[in-house]
């Protein structure tokens, strides 16, 4: 994860982060007028952009997604929940890059059927992490229940990431590569760790486990007291999965 810090010493990476943030915010803002949950989330075609920026620009895409979402929040949804919106969108713009590197040594263009499956998995992991972190944080703050937010964000992000992001990657990746502006062109990537596959497995466990446990708890299908566990609130019961997720990000 040192690339998240090293990129700030590279002028072009900083510029790419700013451009990513500006484009993301520009697409987000018009849809603030169509909220799904007022003050918290809205219809988001812009959700196709963080996975794209992640694959193209790596850490610059992650910072751009986080700051772009924060800028968008200034136009109708800024509040305590914006902290978790920042963190969730940061992961949405970073996990696909890390997961792809753990899954494949290839460039994401052109791809075989297996290659596309790996890329879509990387996108889905980012979408799931974003939904989990935001819904967990908003529930923790008492702004909205977990179940009211997590599946809306997950479905919206997943649809955009699966239906639009792959086509954007297919179109834009060769162009960005020709300009020498890929993250791998501007920052020498660290050698892939032997633990990267372990990190990928932890990512999957943390995201799927958190989403499943959170939904089961939120909808009353899982009763901790019936299992002999203390009656903790949902955020505390989902927290271990978030820690597994974060460890996965570090190792992937």
Coordinates of C-alpha atoms in Angstrom, one line a residue:
X1 CA 0.0 0.0 0.0
X2 CA 3.0 2.3 -0.1
X3 CA 1.9 3.4 -3.6
X4 CA -0.9 5.4 -1.9
X5 CA 1.7 7.6 -0.4
X6 CA 4.4 7.4 -3.1
X7 CA 2.0 8.7 -5.7
X8 CA 1.9 12.2 -4.1
X9 CA 5.5 12.7 -5.1
X10 CA 4.6 12.1 -8.8
X11 CA 3.1 15.2 -10.4
X12 CA 1.3 13.3 -13.1
X13 CA -0.3 11.0 -10.6
X14 CA -1.5 13.9 -8.6
X15 CA -3.0 15.5 -11.7
X16 CA -4.7 12.2 -12.6
X17 CA -6.1 12.0 -9.1
X18 CA -7.5 15.5 -9.5
X19 CA -8.9 14.8 -12.9
X20 CA -10.6 11.6 -11.6
X21 CA -12.1 13.5 -8.8
X22 CA -13.4 16.2 -11.0
X23 CA -15.0 13.8 -13.6
X24 CA -16.5 11.7 -10.9
X25 CA -18.0 14.7 -9.1
X26 CA -19.3 16.2 -12.4
X27 CA -21.2 13.0 -13.2
X28 CA -22.5 12.6 -9.6
X29 CA -23.8 16.1 -9.1
X30 CA -26.7 16.1 -11.7
X31 CA -28.2 13.0 -10.1
X32 CA -28.2 14.5 -6.6
X33 CA -31.7 15.7 -7.5
X34 CA -32.9 12.0 -7.7
X35 CA -32.3 10.7 -4.2
X36 CA -33.1 7.1 -3.2
X37 CA -32.7 7.8 0.5
X38 CA -32.8 11.6 0.9
X39 CA -29.5 12.9 2.3
X40 CA -27.7 9.6 2.0
X41 CA -27.8 8.1 -1.5
X42 CA -29.1 8.6 -5.0
X43 CA -29.2 7.0 -8.4
X44 CA -25.6 6.7 -9.5
X45 CA -24.6 6.1 -13.1
X46 CA -21.3 7.6 -11.9
X47 CA -20.6 4.4 -10.0
X48 CA -19.1 3.0 -13.2
X49 CA -16.1 5.4 -12.9
X50 CA -14.2 4.3 -9.7
X51 CA -13.6 0.8 -11.1
X52 CA -12.4 2.3 -14.4
X53 CA -10.1 4.8 -12.7
X54 CA -8.8 2.0 -10.4
X55 CA -7.7 -0.1 -13.3
X56 CA -6.2 2.8 -15.2
X57 CA -4.7 4.9 -12.5
X58 CA -4.4 2.7 -9.4
X59 CA -3.8 4.7 -6.3
X60 CA -4.6 8.0 -8.1
X61 CA -8.0 6.5 -9.0
X62 CA -8.6 5.6 -5.4
X63 CA -7.9 9.1 -4.1
X64 CA -9.8 10.6 -7.0
X65 CA -12.9 8.5 -6.2
X66 CA -12.8 9.4 -2.6
X67 CA -12.4 13.2 -3.1
X68 CA -14.8 13.2 -6.1
X69 CA -17.5 11.7 -3.8
X70 CA -16.8 14.2 -1.1
X71 CA -17.1 17.1 -3.6
X72 CA -20.4 15.6 -4.8
X73 CA -21.6 15.6 -1.2
X74 CA -21.2 19.3 -1.0
X75 CA -24.2 19.5 -3.4
X76 CA -26.8 18.1 -1.2
X77 CA -25.6 15.3 1.1
X78 CA -22.7 16.6 3.1
X79 CA -22.9 15.3 6.7
X80 CA -21.3 12.9 9.2
X81 CA -22.0 10.1 6.8
X82 CA -19.7 11.7 4.3
X83 CA -16.7 10.3 6.3
X84 CA -17.8 6.8 5.4
X85 CA -18.7 7.8 1.9
X86 CA -15.1 9.0 1.5
X87 CA -13.7 5.7 2.9
X88 CA -16.1 3.5 0.9
X89 CA -15.5 5.2 -2.4
X90 CA -11.7 5.1 -1.7
X91 CA -11.9 1.3 -1.4
X92 CA -14.2 1.2 -4.5
X93 CA -11.4 3.0 -6.4
X94 CA -8.5 0.9 -4.9
X95 CA -9.7 -2.7 -4.5
X96 CA -10.2 -3.5 -8.2
X97 CA -6.6 -2.4 -8.9
X98 CA -5.2 -4.5 -6.0
X99 CA -7.5 -7.5 -6.7
X100 CA -6.6 -7.5 -10.4
X101 CA -2.9 -7.5 -9.6
X102 CA -3.4 -10.5 -7.3
X103 CA -5.6 -12.3 -9.8
X104 CA -3.5 -11.8 -13.0
X105 CA -0.2 -10.9 -14.5
X106 CA -1.8 -9.7 -17.7
X107 CA -2.9 -6.3 -18.8
X108 CA -6.7 -5.9 -18.7
X109 CA -6.8 -5.5 -22.5
X110 CA -7.5 -7.7 -24.6
X111 CA -8.8 -10.4 -22.3
X112 CA -9.9 -14.0 -22.6
X113 CA -13.2 -15.2 -21.1
X114 CA -11.2 -16.1 -17.9
X115 CA -9.6 -12.7 -17.9
X116 CA -12.9 -10.9 -18.1
X117 CA -14.3 -13.1 -15.3
X118 CA -11.3 -12.1 -13.1
X119 CA -11.8 -8.4 -14.0
X120 CA -15.5 -8.5 -13.1
X121 CA -14.7 -10.2 -9.8
X122 CA -12.2 -7.4 -9.0
X123 CA -15.0 -4.9 -9.8
X124 CA -17.5 -6.7 -7.7
X125 CA -15.2 -6.8 -4.7
X126 CA -14.8 -3.0 -4.9
X127 CA -18.5 -2.6 -5.2
X128 CA -19.2 -4.8 -2.2
X129 CA -16.6 -3.2 0.0
X130 CA -18.0 0.3 -0.8
X131 CA -21.5 -0.8 0.2
X132 CA -20.4 -2.5 3.3
X133 CA -18.3 0.3 4.7
X134 CA -20.8 3.0 4.0
X135 CA -23.8 1.1 5.4
X136 CA -21.8 0.0 8.5
X137 CA -20.8 3.6 9.2
X138 CA -24.2 5.2 8.6
X139 CA -25.7 2.6 10.9
X140 CA -23.0 3.2 13.5
X141 CA -23.9 6.9 13.5
X142 CA -27.6 6.2 13.7
X143 CA -28.4 8.0 10.5
X144 CA -30.1 5.0 8.7
X145 CA -30.4 1.3 9.3
X146 CA -27.9 -1.0 7.7
X147 CA -30.5 -2.8 5.7
X148 CA -31.9 0.4 4.2
X149 CA -28.7 1.3 2.6
X150 CA -26.3 -1.6 2.0
X151 CA -28.3 -3.4 -0.7
X152 CA -29.2 -0.2 -2.6
X153 CA -25.6 0.8 -2.8
X154 CA -24.5 -2.8 -3.6
X155 CA -27.0 -3.3 -6.4
X156 CA -26.3 0.2 -8.0
X157 CA -22.5 -0.2 -7.8
X158 CA -22.6 -3.8 -9.0
X159 CA -24.8 -3.0 -12.0
X160 CA -22.7 0.0 -13.1
X161 CA -19.5 -1.9 -12.6
X162 CA -20.6 -5.0 -14.5
X163 CA -22.6 -3.3 -17.3
X164 CA -20.6 -0.1 -18.0
X165 CA -17.1 -0.2 -16.5
X166 CA -15.9 -3.2 -18.7
X167 CA -16.8 -1.3 -21.9
X168 CA -15.1 1.9 -20.6
X169 CA -11.9 -0.2 -19.8
X170 CA -12.0 -1.8 -23.3
X171 CA -12.2 1.7 -25.0
X172 CA -10.0 3.8 -22.8
X173 CA -7.2 1.4 -21.6
X174 CA -5.4 1.3 -25.0
X175 CA -5.6 5.1 -25.3
X176 CA -4.3 5.8 -21.8
X177 CA -1.5 3.2 -22.4
X178 CA -0.5 5.0 -25.6
X179 CA -0.2 8.3 -23.6
X180 CA 2.0 6.5 -21.0
X181 CA -0.4 7.5 -18.2
X182 CA -1.2 4.1 -16.6
X183 CA -0.4 3.7 -13.0
X184 CA 2.1 1.1 -13.9
X185 CA 3.8 3.6 -16.3
X186 CA 4.1 6.3 -13.7
X187 CA 4.8 4.3 -10.5
X188 CA 7.0 1.3 -10.6
X189 CA 4.8 -1.4 -9.1
X190 CA 6.1 -3.3 -6.1
X191 CA 6.8 -7.0 -6.7
X192 CA 3.7 -9.1 -6.1
X193 CA 3.9 -10.5 -2.6
X194 CA 3.6 -14.2 -2.0
X195 CA 0.7 -13.2 0.3
X196 CA -1.3 -11.5 -2.4
X197 CA -3.5 -14.5 -3.0
X198 CA -4.0 -14.7 0.8
X199 CA -5.0 -11.1 0.7
X200 CA -7.5 -11.8 -2.1
X201 CA -9.1 -14.6 -0.1
X202 CA -9.4 -12.4 3.0
X203 CA -11.0 -9.7 0.8
X204 CA -13.6 -12.1 -0.4
X205 CA -14.2 -13.5 3.1
X206 CA -14.5 -10.0 4.7
X207 CA -16.8 -8.6 2.0
X208 CA -19.1 -11.6 1.6
X209 CA -19.1 -12.3 5.3
X210 CA -19.9 -8.7 6.2
X211 CA -22.7 -8.4 3.7
X212 CA -24.2 -11.8 4.6
X213 CA -24.0 -11.3 8.4
X214 CA -25.2 -7.7 8.2
X215 CA -28.2 -8.6 6.2
X216 CA -29.1 -11.7 8.3
X217 CA -28.8 -9.5 11.5
X218 CA -30.7 -6.6 10.0
X219 CA -33.6 -8.6 8.7
X220 CA -33.8 -10.7 11.9
X221 CA -32.8 -14.0 10.4
X222 CA -29.8 -14.3 12.8
X223 CA -30.3 -13.9 16.5
X224 CA -27.0 -13.7 18.4
X225 CA -28.8 -14.4 21.7
X226 CA -30.1 -17.7 20.3
X227 CA -26.5 -18.7 19.6
X228 CA -25.3 -17.9 23.1
X229 CA -23.6 -14.7 22.0
X230 CA -23.9 -11.3 23.7
X231 CA -26.6 -9.0 22.3
X232 CA -24.3 -6.5 20.5
X233 CA -25.5 -4.0 17.9
X234 CA -25.1 -4.7 14.2
X235 CA -22.0 -2.5 13.7
X236 CA -20.1 -4.4 16.4
X237 CA -21.0 -7.8 15.0
X238 CA -20.0 -6.8 11.4
X239 CA -16.8 -5.1 12.6
X240 CA -14.6 -8.3 12.5
X241 CA -15.4 -8.8 8.8
X242 CA -14.3 -5.2 8.2
X243 CA -11.0 -5.9 9.9
X244 CA -10.6 -9.0 7.7
X245 CA -11.4 -6.8 4.6
X246 CA -8.8 -4.2 5.5
X247 CA -6.2 -6.9 6.2
X248 CA -7.0 -8.3 2.7
X249 CA -6.4 -4.9 1.2
X250 CA -3.0 -4.6 2.8
X251 CA -1.9 -8.1 1.7
X252 CA -3.4 -8.3 -1.8

